[in-house]
GROMACS .gro file of C-alpha atoms in nm:
model
  353
    1MET     CA    1  -3.010  -0.385  -3.211
    2ASP     CA    2  -3.378  -0.357  -3.057
    3LYS     CA    3  -3.406  -0.240  -2.626
    4LYS     CA    4  -3.469  -0.669  -2.610
    5GLU     CA    5  -3.129  -0.734  -2.714
    6LEU     CA    6  -3.017  -0.454  -2.543
    7LEU     CA    7  -3.149  -0.499  -2.184
    8THR     CA    8  -3.079  -0.878  -2.294
    9GLU     CA    9  -2.710  -0.727  -2.349
   10LYS     CA   10  -2.677  -0.538  -2.054
   11LYS     CA   11  -2.791  -0.829  -1.819
   12LYS     CA   12  -2.566  -1.070  -1.954
   13LYS     CA   13  -2.236  -0.823  -1.846
   14ILE     CA   14  -2.366  -0.706  -1.549
   15TRP     CA   15  -2.365  -1.115  -1.468
   16ILE     CA   16  -2.052  -1.195  -1.614
   17LEU     CA   17  -1.932  -0.928  -1.401
   18ILE     CA   18  -2.069  -1.055  -1.142
   19GLY     CA   19  -1.892  -1.363  -1.181
   20LYS     CA   20  -1.559  -1.226  -1.181
   21ASN     CA   21  -1.549  -0.992  -0.939
   22THR     CA   22  -1.704  -1.328  -0.675
   23ALA     CA   23  -1.419  -1.584  -0.858
   24SER     CA   24  -1.189  -1.274  -0.750
   25PHE     CA   25  -1.347  -1.252  -0.407
   26ALA     CA   26  -1.292  -1.611  -0.397
   27PHE     CA   27  -1.012  -1.666  -0.465
   28CYS     CA   28  -0.841  -1.369  -0.253
   29ILE     CA   29  -1.073  -1.536   0.043
   30GLY     CA   30  -0.922  -1.906  -0.047
   31CYS     CA   31  -0.592  -1.816  -0.070
   32ILE     CA   32  -0.493  -1.677   0.300
   33TYR     CA   33  -0.721  -1.933   0.418
   34LEU     CA   34  -0.466  -2.173   0.280
   35PHE     CA   35  -0.126  -1.951   0.403
   36LEU     CA   36  -0.416  -1.947   0.713
   37PHE     CA   37  -0.348  -2.310   0.751
   38LEU     CA   38  -0.034  -2.357   0.620
   39PHE     CA   39   0.206  -2.058   0.834
   40GLY     CA   40  -0.047  -1.961   1.086
   41SER     CA   41  -0.251  -1.697   1.182
   42HIS     CA   42   0.056  -1.461   1.239
   43ASN     CA   43   0.106  -1.507   0.863
   44ILE     CA   44  -0.216  -1.408   0.789
   45LEU     CA   45  -0.122  -1.048   0.702
   46PRO     CA   46   0.177  -1.082   0.468
   47SER     CA   47  -0.056  -1.328   0.279
   48VAL     CA   48  -0.257  -0.998   0.265
   49ALA     CA   49   0.012  -0.878   0.022
   50VAL     CA   50   0.131  -1.236  -0.136
   51VAL     CA   51  -0.262  -1.284  -0.272
   52VAL     CA   52  -0.224  -0.907  -0.385
   53GLY     CA   53   0.050  -0.996  -0.626
   54LEU     CA   54  -0.104  -1.326  -0.749
   55MET     CA   55  -0.383  -1.076  -0.815
   56THR     CA   56  -0.203  -0.763  -1.003
   57PHE     CA   57   0.093  -0.800  -1.135
   58PRO     CA   58  -0.054  -1.060  -1.371
   59ALA     CA   59  -0.238  -0.866  -1.550
   60LEU     CA   60  -0.032  -0.536  -1.537
   61ASP     CA   61   0.275  -0.418  -1.827
   62LEU     CA   62   0.459  -0.326  -1.694
   63ARG     CA   63   0.754  -0.280  -1.954
   64VAL     CA   64   1.011  -0.480  -1.747
   65GLU     CA   65   1.181  -0.808  -1.875
   66PRO     CA   66   0.967  -1.058  -1.738
   67ILE     CA   67   1.311  -1.228  -1.587
   68SER     CA   68   1.406  -0.927  -1.463
   69PHE     CA   69   1.100  -0.806  -1.223
   70CYS     CA   70   0.970  -1.220  -1.100
   71VAL     CA   71   1.384  -1.274  -0.945
   72THR     CA   72   1.295  -0.944  -0.824
   73ALA     CA   73   0.957  -0.984  -0.670
   74PHE     CA   74   1.059  -1.345  -0.566
   75LEU     CA   75   1.377  -1.132  -0.327
   76LEU     CA   76   1.133  -0.816  -0.258
   77PHE     CA   77   0.922  -1.051  -0.041
   78PRO     CA   78   1.126  -1.231   0.199
   79LEU     CA   79   1.348  -0.933   0.235
   80ALA     CA   80   1.116  -0.709   0.345
   81GLY     CA   81   0.986  -1.000   0.609
   82ILE     CA   82   1.426  -1.019   0.723
   83ALA     CA   83   1.350  -0.604   0.749
   84ALA     CA   84   1.075  -0.541   0.965
   85ALA     CA   85   1.138  -0.864   1.200
   86LEU     CA   86   1.494  -0.600   1.209
   87SER     CA   87   1.323  -0.332   1.244
   88PHE     CA   88   1.222  -0.393   1.614
   89GLY     CA   89   1.544  -0.472   1.719
   90ASN     CA   90   1.655  -0.088   1.855
   91ILE     CA   91   1.568   0.258   1.744
   92TRP     CA   92   1.910   0.246   1.490
   93LEU     CA   93   1.792  -0.050   1.317
   94SER     CA   94   1.417   0.084   1.280
   95ILE     CA   95   1.539   0.348   1.144
   96LEU     CA   96   1.781   0.193   0.864
   97CYS     CA   97   1.542  -0.096   0.803
   98ASN     CA   98   1.227   0.158   0.709
   99PHE     CA   99   1.466   0.442   0.586
  100GLY     CA  100   1.713   0.108   0.373
  101ILE     CA  101   1.354  -0.129   0.244
  102THR     CA  102   1.132   0.145   0.206
  103PHE     CA  103   1.431   0.311  -0.039
  104PHE     CA  104   1.511   0.069  -0.200
  105ILE     CA  105   1.155  -0.100  -0.299
  106LEU     CA  106   1.106   0.217  -0.403
  107LEU     CA  107   1.425   0.207  -0.598
  108LEU     CA  108   1.317  -0.112  -0.826
  109THR     CA  109   0.951  -0.080  -0.821
  110ALA     CA  110   0.847   0.278  -0.864
  111GLU     CA  111   0.797   0.255  -1.242
  112PRO     CA  112   0.595   0.249  -1.450
  113LEU     CA  113   0.489   0.583  -1.170
  114GLN     CA  114   0.092   0.546  -1.292
  115MET     CA  115   0.065   0.107  -1.196
  116LYS     CA  116   0.212   0.148  -0.863
  117PRO     CA  117   0.398  -0.217  -0.831
  118TYR     CA  118   0.559  -0.102  -0.522
  119ILE     CA  119   0.244  -0.143  -0.337
  120THR     CA  120   0.194  -0.496  -0.305
  121PHE     CA  121   0.627  -0.517  -0.107
  122LEU     CA  122   0.559  -0.154   0.054
  123LEU     CA  123   0.282  -0.374   0.225
  124CYS     CA  124   0.448  -0.672   0.257
  125TYR     CA  125   0.651  -0.469   0.453
  126ILE     CA  126   0.410  -0.275   0.645
  127PHE     CA  127   0.162  -0.571   0.716
  128SER     CA  128   0.494  -0.790   0.837
  129GLN     CA  129   0.579  -0.518   1.074
  130GLY     CA  130   0.167  -0.511   1.170
  131SER     CA  131   0.205  -0.829   1.270
  132PRO     CA  132   0.622  -0.885   1.467
  133VAL     CA  133   0.763  -1.193   1.422
  134LEU     CA  134   0.853  -1.256   1.813
  135THR     CA  135   1.027  -1.600   1.866
  136PRO     CA  136   1.294  -1.781   1.622
  137GLU     CA  137   1.027  -2.024   1.510
  138VAL     CA  138   0.829  -1.758   1.412
  139PHE     CA  139   1.062  -1.573   1.210
  140ALA     CA  140   1.113  -1.884   1.026
  141SER     CA  141   0.776  -1.973   0.986
  142ARG     CA  142   0.727  -1.601   0.872
  143MET     CA  143   1.035  -1.636   0.588
  144ILE     CA  144   0.909  -2.004   0.441
  145CYS     CA  145   0.546  -1.820   0.429
  146LEU     CA  146   0.750  -1.487   0.249
  147THR     CA  147   0.952  -1.720   0.041
  148VAL     CA  148   0.671  -1.944  -0.081
  149GLY     CA  149   0.461  -1.591  -0.098
  150GLY     CA  150   0.774  -1.439  -0.333
  151LEU     CA  151   0.775  -1.770  -0.506
  152SER     CA  152   0.444  -1.806  -0.623
  153VAL     CA  153   0.404  -1.478  -0.755
  154ALA     CA  154   0.705  -1.495  -0.904
  155LEU     CA  155   0.583  -1.728  -1.131
  156VAL     CA  156   0.208  -1.678  -1.215
  157THR     CA  157   0.398  -1.349  -1.328
  158TYR     CA  158   0.633  -1.482  -1.531
  159PHE     CA  159   0.407  -1.784  -1.696
  160THR     CA  160   0.173  -1.500  -1.760
  161TRP     CA  161   0.385  -1.266  -1.931
  162ARG     CA  162   0.537  -1.468  -2.202
  163ARG     CA  163   0.207  -1.550  -2.276
  164ARG     CA  164   0.147  -1.227  -2.370
  165PRO     CA  165   0.260  -1.089  -2.711
  166LYS     CA  166   0.532  -0.768  -2.687
  167SER     CA  167   0.336  -0.448  -2.724
  168CYS     CA  168   0.644  -0.262  -2.685
  169ARG     CA  169   1.028  -0.279  -2.583
  170GLN     CA  170   1.118  -0.392  -2.206
  171HIS     CA  171   1.349  -0.261  -2.024
  172SER     CA  172   1.630  -0.423  -1.842
  173LEU     CA  173   1.674  -0.428  -1.440
  174HIS     CA  174   1.924  -0.104  -1.510
  175GLU     CA  175   1.695   0.059  -1.700
  176GLN     CA  176   1.450   0.033  -1.454
  177VAL     CA  177   1.660   0.166  -1.161
  178LEU     CA  178   1.726   0.452  -1.329
  179LEU     CA  179   1.370   0.521  -1.485
  180SER     CA  180   1.289   0.410  -1.080
  181GLY     CA  181   1.540   0.754  -1.020
  182ARG     CA  182   1.401   1.017  -1.171
  183HIS     CA  183   1.172   0.999  -0.935
  184LYS     CA  184   1.364   1.173  -0.618
  185SER     CA  185   1.130   1.336  -0.434
  186PHE     CA  186   0.863   1.082  -0.417
  187ILE     CA  187   1.120   0.789  -0.345
  188LEU     CA  188   1.305   1.063  -0.057
  189ARG     CA  189   0.906   1.153   0.121
  190MET     CA  190   0.802   0.763   0.152
  191ALA     CA  191   1.076   0.618   0.299
  192ILE     CA  192   1.177   0.881   0.555
  193GLY     CA  193   0.763   0.960   0.624
  194LEU     CA  194   0.760   0.538   0.699
  195THR     CA  195   1.080   0.636   0.903
  196LEU     CA  196   0.929   0.869   1.127
  197SER     CA  197   0.631   0.641   1.122
  198GLY     CA  198   0.857   0.351   1.263
  199ILE     CA  199   1.062   0.573   1.492
  200ILE     CA  200   0.676   0.734   1.694
  201GLY     CA  201   0.589   0.348   1.688
  202PHE     CA  202   0.874   0.244   1.838
  203ILE     CA  203   0.934   0.526   2.094
  204PHE     CA  204   0.560   0.534   2.231
  205HIS     CA  205   0.522   0.157   2.220
  206LEU     CA  206   0.184   0.183   2.039
  207LYS     CA  207   0.002  -0.108   1.979
  208LYS     CA  208  -0.123  -0.078   1.609
  209PRO     CA  209   0.144   0.167   1.480
  210MET     CA  210   0.072   0.010   1.143
  211TRP     CA  211  -0.176   0.281   1.177
  212ILE     CA  212   0.012   0.584   1.114
  213SER     CA  213   0.236   0.366   0.853
  214ILE     CA  214  -0.021   0.254   0.629
  215ALA     CA  215  -0.206   0.655   0.627
  216VAL     CA  216   0.167   0.797   0.487
  217PHE     CA  217   0.182   0.479   0.240
  218SER     CA  218  -0.178   0.548   0.111
  219LEU     CA  219  -0.117   0.913   0.167
  220THR     CA  220   0.265   1.045  -0.007
  221GLN     CA  221   0.175   1.132  -0.386
  222ILE     CA  222   0.317   1.286  -0.638
  223ASP     CA  223   0.128   1.552  -0.646
  224VAL     CA  224   0.039   1.791  -0.319
  225ARG     CA  225  -0.384   1.811  -0.473
  226GLU     CA  226  -0.409   1.472  -0.473
  227THR     CA  227  -0.263   1.439  -0.154
  228HIS     CA  228  -0.462   1.708  -0.021
  229GLN     CA  229  -0.781   1.501  -0.183
  230ARG     CA  230  -0.650   1.163  -0.024
  231ILE     CA  231  -0.623   1.368   0.314
  232LYS     CA  232  -1.035   1.484   0.270
  233TYR     CA  233  -1.176   1.155   0.151
  234ARG     CA  234  -0.937   0.940   0.430
  235VAL     CA  235  -1.089   1.218   0.703
  236ILE     CA  236  -1.445   1.205   0.538
  237ALA     CA  237  -1.431   0.842   0.552
  238THR     CA  238  -1.287   0.707   0.861
  239ILE     CA  239  -1.563   0.962   1.026
  240ILE     CA  240  -1.855   0.818   0.806
  241GLY     CA  241  -1.676   0.429   0.914
  242VAL     CA  242  -1.668   0.531   1.303
  243PHE     CA  243  -2.011   0.581   1.251
  244LEU     CA  244  -2.141   0.249   1.125
  245PHE     CA  245  -1.899   0.044   1.277
  246LEU     CA  246  -2.105   0.193   1.608
  247LEU     CA  247  -2.461   0.112   1.413
  248PHE     CA  248  -2.390  -0.198   1.311
  249CYS     CA  249  -2.085  -0.421   1.490
  250GLN     CA  250  -2.241  -0.236   1.830
  251TYR     CA  251  -2.610  -0.181   1.805
  252LEU     CA  252  -2.745  -0.388   1.507
  253ILE     CA  253  -2.575  -0.694   1.482
  254PRO     CA  254  -2.465  -0.976   1.750
  255GLN     CA  255  -2.153  -1.000   1.765
  256GLU     CA  256  -2.144  -1.394   1.701
  257TYR     CA  257  -2.257  -1.313   1.331
  258ILE     CA  258  -1.992  -0.942   1.264
  259PHE     CA  259  -1.731  -1.179   1.144
  260PHE     CA  260  -2.017  -1.251   0.830
  261PHE     CA  261  -2.062  -0.875   0.789
  262ILE     CA  262  -1.733  -0.827   0.733
  263ILE     CA  263  -1.685  -1.050   0.514
  264PHE     CA  264  -1.931  -0.926   0.313
  265LEU     CA  265  -1.804  -0.575   0.297
  266GLY     CA  266  -1.498  -0.746   0.171
  267TYR     CA  267  -1.691  -0.905  -0.089
  268VAL     CA  268  -1.885  -0.519  -0.110
  269GLY     CA  269  -1.514  -0.393  -0.171
  270THR     CA  270  -1.423  -0.611  -0.501
  271TRP     CA  271  -1.723  -0.342  -0.696
  272VAL     CA  272  -1.607  -0.010  -0.551
  273LYS     CA  273  -1.254   0.126  -0.651
  274GLU     CA  274  -1.255   0.496  -0.543
  275TYR     CA  275  -1.057   0.631  -0.247
  276LYS     CA  276  -1.350   0.747  -0.066
  277TYR     CA  277  -1.540   0.412  -0.057
  278VAL     CA  278  -1.237   0.175  -0.036
  279GLN     CA  279  -1.137   0.346   0.267
  280ILE     CA  280  -1.480   0.381   0.471
  281ILE     CA  281  -1.492  -0.045   0.395
  282ASN     CA  282  -1.110  -0.050   0.596
  283THR     CA  283  -1.226   0.177   0.847
  284ILE     CA  284  -1.418  -0.067   0.990
  285SER     CA  285  -1.275  -0.369   0.882
  286ALA     CA  286  -0.946  -0.226   1.067
  287ILE     CA  287  -1.157  -0.117   1.373
  288ASN     CA  288  -1.313  -0.454   1.426
  289ALA     CA  289  -0.940  -0.665   1.388
  290SER     CA  290  -0.818  -0.411   1.666
  291LEU     CA  291  -1.042  -0.532   1.928
  292VAL     CA  292  -0.826  -0.823   2.016
  293LEU     CA  293  -0.610  -0.506   2.153
  294PHE     CA  294  -0.881  -0.248   2.227
  295ASP     CA  295  -1.209  -0.184   2.335
  296SER     CA  296  -1.431  -0.014   2.086
  297ALA     CA  297  -1.355   0.367   2.201
  298ALA     CA  298  -0.985   0.282   2.229
  299ALA     CA  299  -1.014   0.101   1.845
  300ILE     CA  300  -1.174   0.492   1.787
  301GLY     CA  301  -0.922   0.699   1.959
  302SER     CA  302  -0.623   0.565   1.864
  303ARG     CA  303  -0.774   0.492   1.450
  304ILE     CA  304  -0.804   0.884   1.440
  305LEU     CA  305  -0.486   0.996   1.655
  306LEU     CA  306  -0.279   0.808   1.439
  307LEU     CA  307  -0.451   0.908   1.120
  308GLY     CA  308  -0.371   1.250   1.221
  309ILE     CA  309  -0.033   1.183   1.274
  310GLY     CA  310   0.029   1.006   0.974
  311ILE     CA  311  -0.158   1.339   0.861
  312ALA     CA  312   0.109   1.548   0.976
  313ILE     CA  313   0.370   1.326   0.835
  314VAL     CA  314   0.259   1.362   0.456
  315LEU     CA  315   0.180   1.737   0.468
  316ALA     CA  316   0.488   1.816   0.667
  317LEU     CA  317   0.759   1.634   0.409
  318PHE     CA  318   0.531   1.849   0.119
  319PHE     CA  319   0.649   2.148   0.334
  320PRO     CA  320   0.996   2.204   0.175
  321ASP     CA  321   0.845   2.235  -0.173
  322TYR     CA  322   0.592   2.470  -0.083
  323ILE     CA  323   0.947   2.651  -0.004
  324TYR     CA  324   1.085   2.625  -0.316
  325ARG     CA  325   0.821   2.757  -0.490
  326ARG     CA  326   0.738   3.052  -0.309
  327LEU     CA  327   1.157   3.167  -0.286
  328ALA     CA  328   1.144   3.039  -0.677
  329GLY     CA  329   0.845   3.297  -0.769
  330ARG     CA  330   0.982   3.524  -0.526
  331HIS     CA  331   1.354   3.481  -0.812
  332LYS     CA  332   1.152   3.499  -1.163
  333LYS     CA  333   0.969   3.901  -1.045
  334SER     CA  334   1.290   3.973  -0.932
  335GLY     CA  335   1.404   3.925  -1.288
  336GLY     CA  336   1.612   3.669  -1.251
  337THR     CA  337   2.027   3.571  -1.179
  338ARG     CA  338   2.360   3.820  -1.250
  339SER     CA  339   2.445   3.579  -1.444
  340GLY     CA  340   2.134   3.482  -1.638
  341ALA     CA  341   2.094   3.196  -1.543
  342SER     CA  342   1.691   3.071  -1.388
  343LEU     CA  343   1.688   2.873  -1.071
  344PRO     CA  344   1.670   2.487  -1.127
  345SER     CA  345   1.334   2.356  -1.088
  346ALA     CA  346   1.093   2.218  -0.800
  347SER     CA  347   1.121   1.879  -1.031
  348GLU     CA  348   1.523   1.907  -0.916
  349THR     CA  349   1.437   1.943  -0.612
  350PHE     CA  350   1.133   1.812  -0.333
  351THR     CA  351   0.887   1.725  -0.671
  352GLU     CA  352   0.921   1.414  -0.934
  353THR     CA  353   1.138   1.485  -1.258
   0.00000   0.00000   0.00000
């Protein structure tokens, strides 16, 4: 193949990629606006989680029996909405709902861990909390929205998976729970972290408690090194995002065109995969969206403060593992236990098994 043919082939691949990303973005926006039209503006955030499910699950091979996973997906969406609504009742309900629903979701969907199927369902819960239902009518609308969304995700996933040839043996729901249950530390850290986020938001009546929950959700990883890396990237991305928000949304772009700028950033996000760059876009979009509650200075201050609280929660939950490793290291240096039996590994207590 000569240089001219190579260039033509590269151009063809670029145009295919442009078409694919544009179609994907148009599908996302179209679905969100459809949910907006059908269920109202108070259901926009939960509908984003539904769209994430529609975009991701059909393309994944989770090695779970299709009917088992799809029934689980169908039920988890409205269940997340119910738990989110109940969590605003009182502090004890907040603790019970935050810990219970997070633990339950991860127990069903933590595996396969590298594909992170739990993301969609935890996003649904966090986003449902981020736009609370205040009246019975709004709650009914939320339940219909999440039931329709869950059914859509389940059906699309089921019929997509049925047409796909089986690459390996598929797990039953019981086997899936046993596999997910191996990651006790990760499940507990996420559940405790989101519970603490909920307690702080409830006690201090924060306008944007979701910003703590999202930080905890995003930064809680199995490996402490990945958590440290994400913290570094998120802090830097937040600073850059704040600067770019002030530059573009406060100085360069007239108010009537900011909506189109945010849409453009969303499209750019379809091309950006690295965590640190995605967080820059997320910071700009989140601060702009929060201007209905804050002025720009308060929005920026809240974003930074609540991110700091989220980081503190995540690091605090890794502290027991650090202590255990230090104690285990000293024990090994001293020659082990008197009976000759070794201490259990950290993976059996605070880190993943």
